[in-house]
Amino acid sequence: MANRDEDARLDALYKLNLLDTSPSESFDRITRMASQIFDLPISAVSLTDRDRQWFKSRVGVEHMSIPRENAPCSRVAETADTVLITDLLADDRYRDSILAEQGVRFYAGVPLVTREGFGLGALCVLGTEPRTASTAEMAALKDLAQMVMSQIELQHAFGRVDPLSGLPNRTQFLDDLDDLGRDDPGRRRLAVIVDLARAEQLNSGFRVMGSSYVDDMVQEATRTLRAILGSDHMAYHVAATQFAFVGPDGVDEVAYIVRLEAMLVQLRAASHVRFVMSPTIGVAPFVTGATSSHDVLRTAHNAALDARASETAVGFYSPSKDGAHRRRFRLLNDFGMALDRPEQLRLVFQPRIDLATGTCVGAEALLRWSHPLLGEVSPGEFMPIVEQTSLARPTTAWVLEAGLDQLGRWCAARLHIPLSINVSAANLDEADFAQRVQLYLIKHRVPPALLELEVTESAVMGNSVRAIGQLQAVELAGIRIAIDDFGTGYSSLAYLQKLPAQVVKIDQSFVRDLAKGDREQSLVRSMISLSHDLGYRVVAEGVETAEAAALLIEMGCDEGQGYFFARPMEVTDFEQWIRGPGMQAVAG
Ligand code: C2E
Ligand code: MG
Ligand code: MG
C-alpha cells in the first residue's frame, strides 16, 4: 500500500477515536455471534493501527493487540477485501506468523470498510484446526462485519464527537466510563476535568473578538492536550470549554497532581489567547463500576469549580464542599415549590421597642420555612441562595402579600401596628415595584404609614440609579424605608445620605459586642450620632441583654429589637404578647 494511502487510511481510523477505548458490549455481542456461527473459539474486531492489530472486541483472545507484521487482518485492512486461509501452516505467507506459532490454523477475515472505502481492520474468526468456510458462513460474517461498521458509524455520528475539536463528547465519556466499569471493575481511578476559562473571561473575549477566538482557543487546547496525553489517553470534549480524561491506572496520585499542574502551564504557554485563558483542573477519584458515570463527571466538575473559586491550579474533589453545594441546590429547588405550598411558608413577627418608653412601636415580619424533610430551615441560610436567582421576586411578592394580609386583619381589629418587611436587591430592579406595593396596600386596606420596607446597603449599591428611583417612588407613596444591617456593607454615610430612607438599623454584629469594651461602644455611639445628624431614626438590632439595652438608651438610640425584648413570634403569640401588660400603648 502506498504511504499516502496508508496515511489517509490511518487518519480515517484515528478520527473515529476507537483505538484504546474500553471494550463495549455492542461490539462484543457481534463477536460472540461470529464465533458461534463458525463454532470456533476465537473471534475479534481487529483494527489495523500503524504497527499493531488492536482488538476493540475479542472472544478467546487474551491480548489487547498483536504486532501488525504478518497478521492476516492487516492484509484484510490494506486490500479492503476478504481473506480466507484454510490452513496457516500450508500458506507460505503465514506459516511463520505469530498466529501460526500460537497454534492457529484457520483464519477468515472480512474487511471493516468505511463509506469512503478505507479498510479499518477486520471482523475475523480463527480456529486451531484447518477447515473451510461455507458460502453461508462467509455471507453471515460479511453481514456481521457490516453490523460492526454500522455500530462504529452510529457511535461516531450519533452526537458523540464534537465537530469543533473532533474529540469524543460528554455522551461518549459517560458511555466509556460505563464500559470501563464493566471491563475492569473495583479499581480506584482519577477523573480529570480541564476548564479553560471563566465565564466572564469568555464573555469579554467574545465581545471584543467575536466567537472565533473561543473556537481557536478550543482547537489549540485540543492539540496541546492530545500531544500531552499521547495515544494511550483519550481526551473528551465534555462542555464548550471543558475537557475530561481518566488518569492512568495505578498512578501515584500526588505525583500525578504535580504532572497536571505542569500540564496547565503547557496549556497556557501554547495558547495565543493567554490573556483570556485561565485554565484550572479538577480531579475526582472514583471506583470503576461503583461510582455512576454521571457522578464521576459531576464530582470532577465540582473540583474544577472549587479550584477556580479558591484560585488554586488543581483542585481535588471535596465531599464536604460537595455536600454544601448539594444542600444549596436542593434548597433552591425545593424553595421554588414551597412558594406554592401554603403549609410550608409562614411569617413570624418580632417587636421593635421604643427605648425611651419601653413600648412596642412596630414589628418586623420574618419568613419561616418548614421543609417537609429537612425541618425548619433558617432564612439566614435560604434567603442568600434565593436572592441570587429569579425566585427573589416571587419570594418578596409572597412576603408582601402575606404581611399586608396580616396588617389588614390587624387594622380591621383596630390594632394599628407598623410592620417592616424585608425586600431583596432584585425587587429594586423591578420597574413596577413601587406601584405593586401600593396595589397590595389598597387590596388589603392598609394605610401606607403602617408599612416600612427594609433594604440592605448592598441592595441599593448594586444598581443605584434604578434602585433609588424605586425607593423614591415608595417614599412618595408615604411608605417608610429602613436601611437594614447597617455597617456591614461597603457604603459610606455620605452615600447613604442620598437614599430616601428614614430609619437606620444598626447590624446585630455591632450590638452583640457592645458590652465588650470601649472601642465597641464608641463605634456604636458614633454610628448613632452620625445617623441622627443625618436625620435618621436609629434602631439597634440583636439586643440580647439588659446591659446592651441600658447602654443603647444611654447612647440615645431610638429603638431596639432583639431577644432581650422578645423573640420573633408566631402570629397568635405576637397578638397575645402585644395585648399583654405594658403594651397597651399601641393597641386600641
Ligand atoms: P434581618 O432582616 O436583619 O432580620 C433580623 C434577624 O435577626 C432575624 O433572623 C431575627 O430572628 C434575628 N434576631 C433578632 N433578634 C435577635 C437577637 O437578639 N439575637 C440574635 N442572634 N438574632 C436576633 P432570621 O429571621 O433568621 O432572618 C435572617 C435574615 O434573613 C434577615 O435578617 C433577613 O436578611 C433575611 N430574611 C428573613 N425574612 C425575610 C424576608 O421575608 N424577605 C427577605 N428578603 N429576607 C428575609
Ligand atoms: Mg430585616
Ligand atoms: Mg438586619
XYZ file of C-alpha atoms and ligand atoms in Angstrom:
636
model
C 0.000 0.000 0.000
C 1.379 3.408 -0.930
C 2.375 5.512 2.056
C -0.049 8.281 1.248
C -2.937 5.838 1.055
C -1.834 4.274 4.292
C -1.665 7.728 5.959
C -5.172 8.515 4.758
C -6.360 5.120 5.991
C -4.797 5.702 9.413
C -6.257 9.186 9.521
C -9.726 7.756 8.892
C -9.128 5.240 11.682
C -7.849 7.832 14.193
C -10.739 10.192 13.547
C -13.110 7.548 14.813
C -11.418 7.615 18.218
C -11.844 3.912 18.615
C -8.317 2.814 19.406
C -7.619 2.151 23.079
C -11.182 2.671 24.165
C -12.669 0.176 26.577
C -14.412 -2.934 25.309
C -18.058 -2.383 24.630
C -20.989 -4.717 24.802
C -22.383 -3.555 21.470
C -19.275 -4.910 19.718
C -18.822 -7.948 21.942
C -22.308 -9.140 21.046
C -21.314 -9.296 17.364
C -18.011 -11.081 18.011
C -19.751 -13.694 20.159
C -22.218 -14.312 17.346
C -19.426 -14.748 14.776
C -17.706 -17.285 16.966
C -20.996 -19.166 17.456
C -21.843 -19.235 13.739
C -18.461 -20.759 12.872
C -18.425 -22.799 16.055
C -14.879 -21.564 16.614
C -13.218 -20.458 19.871
C -11.664 -17.226 18.619
C -13.190 -14.134 17.089
C -12.269 -10.461 17.104
C -12.973 -6.972 15.833
C -9.387 -6.172 14.934
C -8.317 -2.647 13.948
C -5.131 -2.086 11.977
C -3.046 0.646 13.625
C 0.358 1.811 12.265
C 2.205 -1.161 13.684
C -0.268 -3.251 15.646
C -3.582 -5.019 15.359
C -5.688 -3.687 18.217
C -8.814 -5.529 19.311
C -11.890 -3.485 20.004
C -13.685 -6.699 20.856
C -12.372 -10.195 21.361
C -13.524 -13.725 22.184
C -10.885 -16.275 23.101
C -8.001 -13.782 22.744
C -6.006 -12.704 25.788
C -4.005 -9.817 24.365
C -5.381 -6.415 23.535
C -3.176 -6.266 20.460
C -0.608 -8.174 18.413
C 2.119 -6.848 16.073
C 0.776 -5.881 12.673
C 3.512 -7.594 10.734
C 2.377 -10.875 9.171
C -1.071 -10.564 10.684
C -3.756 -11.661 8.192
C -6.071 -8.910 9.495
C -3.572 -6.335 8.276
C -3.944 -7.708 4.742
C -7.722 -7.534 5.060
C -7.421 -3.860 6.040
C -4.897 -2.974 3.336
C -6.777 -4.670 0.499
C -10.234 -3.960 1.940
C -11.001 -7.480 0.822
C -11.897 -10.808 2.430
C -9.071 -13.155 3.395
C -9.749 -16.849 3.902
C -6.867 -19.133 4.973
C -7.928 -22.732 5.369
C -4.592 -23.765 6.926
C -1.965 -21.255 8.046
C 0.744 -23.932 8.036
C 0.046 -24.660 4.357
C 0.320 -20.956 3.452
C 3.834 -19.636 2.720
C 2.937 -16.174 3.879
C 1.627 -17.142 7.320
C 3.457 -20.355 8.084
C 5.891 -18.433 10.309
C 3.461 -15.820 11.643
C 2.814 -15.259 15.333
C -0.689 -16.671 14.945
C 0.651 -19.922 13.499
C 3.205 -20.058 16.305
C 0.369 -19.809 18.797
C -1.389 -22.765 17.203
C -3.882 -21.002 14.954
C -4.572 -22.928 11.734
C -7.747 -21.450 10.278
C -8.441 -17.769 9.569
C -11.370 -15.983 7.945
C -11.464 -12.181 7.946
C -13.970 -9.790 6.381
C -12.946 -6.134 5.992
C -14.405 -3.282 8.016
C -14.689 -0.642 5.334
C -15.723 2.994 5.785
C -18.067 4.732 3.357
C -15.004 6.385 1.862
C -13.546 2.940 1.177
C -10.881 2.840 3.892
C -10.230 -0.561 5.424
C -10.067 -0.088 9.183
C -9.416 -3.710 10.062
C -11.291 -6.973 10.084
C -14.001 -8.963 11.731
C -12.279 -12.318 11.946
C -12.778 -15.839 13.216
C -9.886 -18.168 13.975
C -9.623 -21.884 14.664
C -6.960 -24.255 15.890
C -7.761 -26.855 13.217
C -7.621 -26.471 9.413
C -11.086 -26.077 7.934
C -13.022 -24.490 5.095
C -15.820 -21.974 5.289
C -19.198 -22.399 3.606
C -20.722 -19.687 1.434
C -23.432 -19.273 4.071
C -20.840 -18.826 6.859
C -18.912 -16.227 4.847
C -22.123 -14.381 3.974
C -23.012 -14.304 7.679
C -19.534 -12.999 8.537
C -19.946 -10.232 5.951
C -23.306 -9.294 7.442
C -21.776 -9.162 10.890
C -18.879 -7.001 9.612
C -21.487 -4.671 8.214
C -23.099 -4.554 11.634
C -19.743 -3.657 13.196
C -19.390 -0.802 10.717
C -22.925 0.373 11.426
C -22.109 0.371 15.124
C -18.911 2.347 14.506
C -20.751 4.854 12.342
C -23.587 5.061 14.773
C -21.261 5.832 17.657
C -19.423 8.354 15.590
C -22.373 10.062 14.012
C -24.819 9.958 16.842
C -23.726 13.145 18.504
C -20.698 11.526 20.037
C -17.990 13.623 18.505
C -17.615 17.328 18.935
C -17.380 18.869 15.470
C -15.020 21.617 16.628
C -12.390 19.575 18.423
C -13.043 16.223 16.753
C -12.895 14.717 20.244
C -15.498 12.367 21.644
C -18.059 14.313 23.638
C -19.698 14.001 27.009
C -22.092 11.234 25.933
C -19.149 9.162 24.823
C -17.251 9.933 28.029
C -20.162 8.670 30.115
C -20.540 5.554 27.954
C -16.830 4.822 28.092
C -16.871 5.175 31.876
C -19.714 2.654 31.982
C -17.719 0.307 29.763
C -14.640 0.767 31.946
C -16.746 -0.131 34.971
C -17.842 -3.378 33.309
C -14.434 -4.231 31.915
C -12.256 -3.507 34.934
C -14.448 -3.029 37.998
C -13.422 -2.167 41.556
C -10.375 -0.032 40.783
C -9.663 3.456 42.087
C -9.047 5.868 39.213
C -8.909 9.614 38.831
C -11.260 11.605 36.620
C -9.809 14.890 35.442
C -11.586 17.986 34.102
C -9.692 20.776 32.398
C -11.675 24.011 32.388
C -10.164 26.590 30.061
C -11.585 29.903 31.231
C -14.019 31.686 33.489
C -17.424 32.568 32.062
C -16.705 36.325 32.399
C -13.427 35.930 30.546
C -15.183 34.108 27.741
C -17.866 36.755 27.583
C -15.494 39.679 27.461
C -13.268 37.891 24.928
C -16.347 37.156 22.857
C -17.369 40.786 22.998
C -14.015 42.049 21.808
C -13.007 39.372 19.338
C -16.135 37.526 18.292
C -16.836 33.814 18.544
C -13.872 32.617 16.520
C -11.440 33.229 19.342
C -13.273 30.685 21.512
C -13.040 28.213 18.625
C -9.328 28.922 18.262
C -8.774 28.520 21.948
C -10.589 25.178 21.985
C -8.701 23.895 18.958
C -5.337 24.925 20.352
C -6.156 23.337 23.678
C -7.255 20.152 21.885
C -3.939 19.877 20.061
C -1.941 20.533 23.209
C -3.948 18.060 25.246
C -3.593 15.378 22.569
C 0.152 15.922 22.484
C 0.484 15.841 26.269
C -1.779 12.849 26.823
C -0.338 10.786 23.978
C -2.107 7.908 22.329
C -2.761 5.870 25.464
C -5.098 8.500 26.932
C -8.309 9.659 25.386
C -9.363 13.275 25.931
C -13.066 14.082 25.771
C -14.700 17.395 24.977
C -17.384 17.472 27.669
C -18.580 21.100 27.551
C -17.888 24.156 25.388
C -14.555 24.933 27.025
C -14.060 21.818 29.111
C -12.162 18.607 28.541
C -12.135 15.406 30.547
C -9.998 12.303 30.766
C -9.297 9.448 33.113
C -5.862 9.269 34.729
C -3.701 6.178 34.228
C -4.373 3.068 36.269
C -2.345 2.643 39.469
C -0.886 6.151 39.314
C 0.744 7.798 42.341
C -1.904 10.459 42.999
C 0.346 13.111 44.498
C 2.891 12.821 41.705
C 0.078 12.881 39.181
C -1.286 16.170 40.510
C 2.168 17.674 40.073
C 2.074 16.459 36.466
C -1.324 18.033 35.970
C -0.018 21.354 37.260
C 2.728 21.173 34.654
C 0.048 20.432 32.056
C -1.706 23.679 32.923
C 1.473 25.625 32.361
C 1.869 23.968 28.947
C -1.744 24.678 28.023
C -1.310 28.334 28.807
C 2.007 28.606 27.050
C 0.613 27.049 23.878
C -2.300 29.435 23.596
C -2.242 32.678 21.684
C -5.190 33.946 23.723
C -3.340 33.506 27.003
C -4.840 36.672 28.396
C -8.376 35.314 28.331
C -7.395 31.849 29.349
C -7.042 30.807 32.971
C -7.250 27.042 32.859
C -7.944 25.124 36.054
C -8.118 21.415 36.667
C -10.483 19.414 38.824
C -9.615 15.908 39.943
C -12.096 13.444 41.427
C -11.268 9.908 42.494
C -13.792 7.205 41.695
C -14.106 3.437 41.777
C -14.760 1.804 38.433
C -18.130 0.136 38.260
C -19.109 1.524 41.696
C -19.406 5.276 41.084
C -22.027 6.169 38.497
C -20.561 7.821 35.414
C -22.722 10.907 35.962
C -21.332 11.238 39.479
C -17.786 10.896 38.176
C -18.334 13.801 35.809
C -20.209 15.826 38.389
C -17.611 15.430 41.133
C -14.731 16.260 38.784
C -16.637 19.302 37.595
C -17.203 20.289 41.224
C -13.498 20.015 41.912
C -12.747 22.263 38.914
C -15.219 24.872 40.163
C -13.718 24.728 43.663
C -10.255 25.147 42.172
C -11.465 28.223 40.360
C -13.155 29.653 43.426
C -10.083 29.150 45.606
C -7.708 30.196 42.829
C -5.678 27.005 43.059
C -4.452 25.479 39.843
C -5.553 21.921 40.526
C -8.498 21.150 42.820
C -9.173 17.798 44.406
C -12.789 16.818 44.938
C -14.027 17.610 48.444
C -17.078 15.667 49.662
C -17.834 18.257 52.365
C -17.891 21.143 49.897
C -19.952 18.977 47.578
C -22.403 18.283 50.410
C -22.827 22.023 50.975
C -23.369 22.664 47.262
C -25.886 19.887 47.044
C -27.785 21.246 50.022
C -27.837 24.698 48.414
C -29.064 23.217 45.177
C -31.737 21.214 46.950
C -32.932 24.186 48.978
C -33.200 26.267 45.851
C -35.121 23.575 44.039
C -37.461 22.914 46.919
C -37.992 26.565 47.775
C -39.469 27.163 44.341
C -42.103 24.546 45.169
C -42.595 25.848 48.706
C -43.823 29.147 47.270
C -46.886 27.267 46.018
C -47.432 25.331 49.239
C -49.063 27.492 51.905
C -48.286 24.953 54.636
C -44.525 25.304 54.211
C -44.080 29.084 54.462
C -45.275 31.476 57.147
C -44.337 34.778 58.732
C -43.287 35.338 62.317
C -43.214 38.753 63.964
C -40.566 40.357 66.132
C -41.424 43.516 68.066
C -39.482 46.749 67.869
C -39.282 48.629 71.140
C -39.071 52.360 71.723
C -36.131 52.526 74.120
C -37.257 55.716 75.858
C -40.759 54.466 76.714
C -40.324 50.679 76.581
C -43.386 50.327 74.347
C -43.709 48.334 71.165
C -43.676 50.665 68.177
C -43.661 48.176 65.380
C -42.727 44.677 64.279
C -40.572 43.034 61.665
C -42.060 40.243 59.567
C -39.578 37.386 59.175
C -40.047 34.485 56.818
C -40.072 30.905 58.099
C -39.827 27.723 56.030
C -40.785 24.264 57.285
C -39.210 21.902 54.804
C -41.157 18.626 54.690
C -37.970 16.566 55.195
C -35.271 18.920 56.433
C -37.493 20.606 59.035
C -37.107 24.313 59.847
C -34.625 25.988 57.504
C -33.335 29.403 58.577
C -33.827 32.366 56.231
C -30.202 33.179 57.024
C -29.436 30.026 55.013
C -32.023 30.028 52.232
C -32.515 33.751 51.562
C -28.956 34.420 50.336
C -29.394 31.474 47.901
C -32.850 32.540 46.789
C -31.739 36.143 46.365
C -29.216 35.137 43.722
C -31.929 33.748 41.490
C -35.117 34.790 39.782
C -37.003 33.433 42.804
C -36.179 36.625 44.725
C -39.101 38.452 43.132
C -41.860 35.911 43.752
C -40.497 35.458 47.279
C -40.878 39.125 48.149
C -44.266 39.087 46.443
C -45.269 36.214 48.754
C -43.990 38.023 51.852
C -45.680 41.301 50.878
C -48.962 39.562 50.194
C -48.862 37.613 53.466
C -47.558 40.573 55.506
C -50.113 43.026 54.187
C -52.898 40.494 54.576
C -51.908 40.270 58.254
C -51.660 44.047 58.595
C -55.113 44.350 57.010
C -56.544 41.951 59.627
C -54.871 43.859 62.452
C -56.204 47.156 61.129
C -59.684 45.657 60.946
C -59.225 44.549 64.575
C -58.121 48.109 65.460
C -54.565 47.040 66.162
C -52.520 49.695 64.407
C -49.028 48.319 64.477
C -46.461 49.328 61.841
C -44.911 46.358 60.077
C -41.471 46.131 58.467
C -40.946 43.839 55.511
C -37.563 42.843 54.085
C -37.087 43.290 50.349
C -34.291 41.944 48.160
C -31.957 43.729 45.788
C -33.734 42.164 42.816
C -37.009 43.839 43.801
C -35.499 47.280 43.378
C -34.742 46.303 39.799
C -38.421 45.757 39.013
C -39.751 48.727 37.099
C -43.187 48.462 38.719
C -42.097 47.530 42.227
C -43.311 50.687 43.976
C -46.607 50.516 42.090
C -47.175 46.897 43.058
C -46.547 47.626 46.730
C -49.210 50.338 46.586
C -51.660 47.929 44.971
C -51.108 45.462 47.837
C -51.819 48.280 50.317
C -55.077 49.128 48.578
C -56.102 45.495 48.273
C -55.637 44.887 51.996
C -56.884 48.323 53.072
C -53.708 49.272 54.868
C -52.602 52.900 55.254
C -49.096 53.367 53.753
C -47.770 54.812 57.009
C -48.103 51.371 58.614
C -45.671 49.803 56.171
C -41.903 50.008 56.287
C -39.613 48.346 53.744
C -36.164 47.178 54.857
C -33.409 47.222 52.263
C -29.732 46.492 52.800
C -26.998 48.900 51.746
C -25.666 46.384 49.235
C -29.096 46.004 47.627
C -29.009 49.666 46.705
C -25.354 49.693 45.740
C -25.875 47.051 43.045
C -27.938 49.199 40.725
C -28.147 52.528 42.406
C -29.902 54.668 39.781
C -32.829 52.356 39.271
C -32.964 51.325 42.935
C -33.038 54.926 44.140
C -35.791 55.663 41.619
C -37.940 52.863 43.039
C -37.217 53.904 46.610
C -38.172 57.488 45.836
C -41.470 56.287 44.414
C -42.038 54.193 47.541
C -41.286 57.175 49.775
C -43.556 59.406 47.760
C -46.385 56.954 48.417
C -45.902 57.539 52.151
C -44.167 54.230 52.891
C -41.164 54.285 55.229
C -37.777 52.898 54.251
C -35.210 51.440 56.632
C -31.591 50.616 55.867
C -31.101 47.089 57.235
C -27.861 45.536 58.513
C -26.260 48.959 58.603
C -22.474 48.884 58.910
C -21.925 45.551 57.153
C -21.836 46.916 53.598
C -19.174 48.969 51.935
C -21.019 52.199 51.557
C -20.320 55.409 53.405
C -22.745 57.568 55.293
C -22.179 60.239 52.664
C -23.539 57.827 50.079
C -26.424 56.747 52.262
C -27.432 60.348 52.610
C -28.661 60.170 49.040
C -31.076 57.380 49.917
C -34.664 58.293 50.656
C -34.654 56.429 53.970
C -35.905 57.443 57.388
C -34.568 54.634 59.535
C -31.153 53.038 60.036
C -30.957 49.570 61.625
C -27.523 49.009 63.123
C -26.484 45.443 62.413
C -26.553 42.980 65.290
C -22.843 42.198 64.920
C -22.039 45.645 66.407
C -24.706 45.404 69.093
C -23.710 41.909 70.174
C -20.249 43.082 71.232
C -21.444 46.269 72.847
C -20.700 45.288 76.436
C -17.237 44.080 75.483
C -15.366 47.312 75.706
C -14.806 50.948 74.928
C -13.910 50.518 71.254
C -17.110 48.644 70.513
C -19.121 51.238 72.387
C -17.574 54.211 70.695
C -18.179 52.607 67.314
C -21.914 52.238 68.011
C -22.059 55.617 69.701
C -20.631 57.338 66.633
C -22.901 55.371 64.283
C -25.891 56.589 66.285
C -24.797 60.191 66.438
C -23.849 60.364 62.752
C -27.179 58.821 61.774
C -29.001 61.290 63.983
C -27.082 64.163 62.438
C -28.243 62.982 59.027
C -31.830 62.864 60.254
C -32.353 59.104 60.627
C -34.211 57.323 63.359
C -31.874 54.618 64.735
C -32.793 51.037 65.590
C -30.334 48.642 67.227
C -30.751 45.025 66.081
C -29.867 41.957 68.143
C -30.296 43.422 71.627
C -29.832 40.344 73.785
C -29.071 41.666 77.254
C -30.269 44.284 79.739
C -26.737 45.652 79.717
C -26.803 46.272 75.975
C -30.270 47.831 76.232
C -29.074 50.162 79.022
C -26.024 51.208 77.016
C -28.153 51.926 73.970
C -30.561 54.037 75.997
C -27.620 55.977 77.383
C -26.294 56.485 73.826
C -29.625 57.918 72.714
C -30.571 55.090 70.357
C -34.252 55.370 69.441
C -35.364 51.758 69.195
C -34.193 48.261 69.993
C -35.053 44.866 68.551
C -33.761 41.618 69.967
C -34.209 38.567 72.144
C -33.958 40.697 75.296
C -37.308 42.267 74.452
C -38.920 39.445 72.504
C -38.049 36.732 70.042
C -39.787 36.513 66.667
C -43.239 35.057 67.433
C -45.988 33.165 65.636
C -48.895 35.432 64.808
C -51.173 34.345 67.666
C -48.356 34.576 70.223
C -47.474 38.015 68.924
C -51.089 39.169 69.243
C -51.214 37.905 72.816
C -47.859 39.477 73.636
C -48.790 42.864 72.300
C -52.085 42.901 74.183
C -50.294 41.873 77.350
C -49.395 44.128 80.276
C -47.320 47.151 79.435
C -48.011 47.085 75.720
C -51.424 48.764 75.713
C -49.875 51.942 74.423
C -50.091 50.826 70.828
C -53.322 48.886 70.933
C -56.768 50.372 70.745
P -32.675 40.679 59.276
O -33.641 41.306 58.355
O -31.559 41.520 59.751
O -33.524 40.112 60.478
C -33.057 40.045 61.799
C -32.572 38.687 62.131
O -32.001 38.698 63.413
C -33.703 37.662 62.195
O -33.141 36.425 61.815
C -34.011 37.649 63.687
O -34.634 36.454 64.098
C -32.640 37.763 64.249
N -32.628 38.309 65.602
C -33.497 39.161 66.155
N -33.116 39.465 67.415
C -32.004 38.783 67.660
C -31.125 38.672 68.810
O -31.317 39.275 69.846
N -30.018 37.874 68.673
C -29.761 37.194 67.529
N -28.682 36.420 67.482
N -30.577 37.263 66.444
C -31.671 38.052 66.512
P -33.876 35.477 60.808
O -35.354 35.525 60.991
O -33.190 34.163 60.881
O -33.586 36.157 59.416
C -32.295 36.263 58.938
C -32.230 37.142 57.734
O -32.936 36.554 56.641
C -32.898 38.500 57.946
O -32.036 39.373 58.600
C -33.166 38.909 56.522
O -31.986 39.401 55.931
C -33.494 37.585 55.866
N -34.964 37.467 55.815
C -35.823 36.967 56.716
N -37.089 37.054 56.274
C -37.015 37.648 55.057
C -37.988 38.031 54.079
O -39.190 37.880 54.250
N -37.540 38.605 52.907
C -36.211 38.819 52.699
N -35.831 39.391 51.550
N -35.276 38.474 53.600
C -35.673 37.903 54.760
Mg -34.564 42.992 58.389
Mg -30.738 43.107 59.902
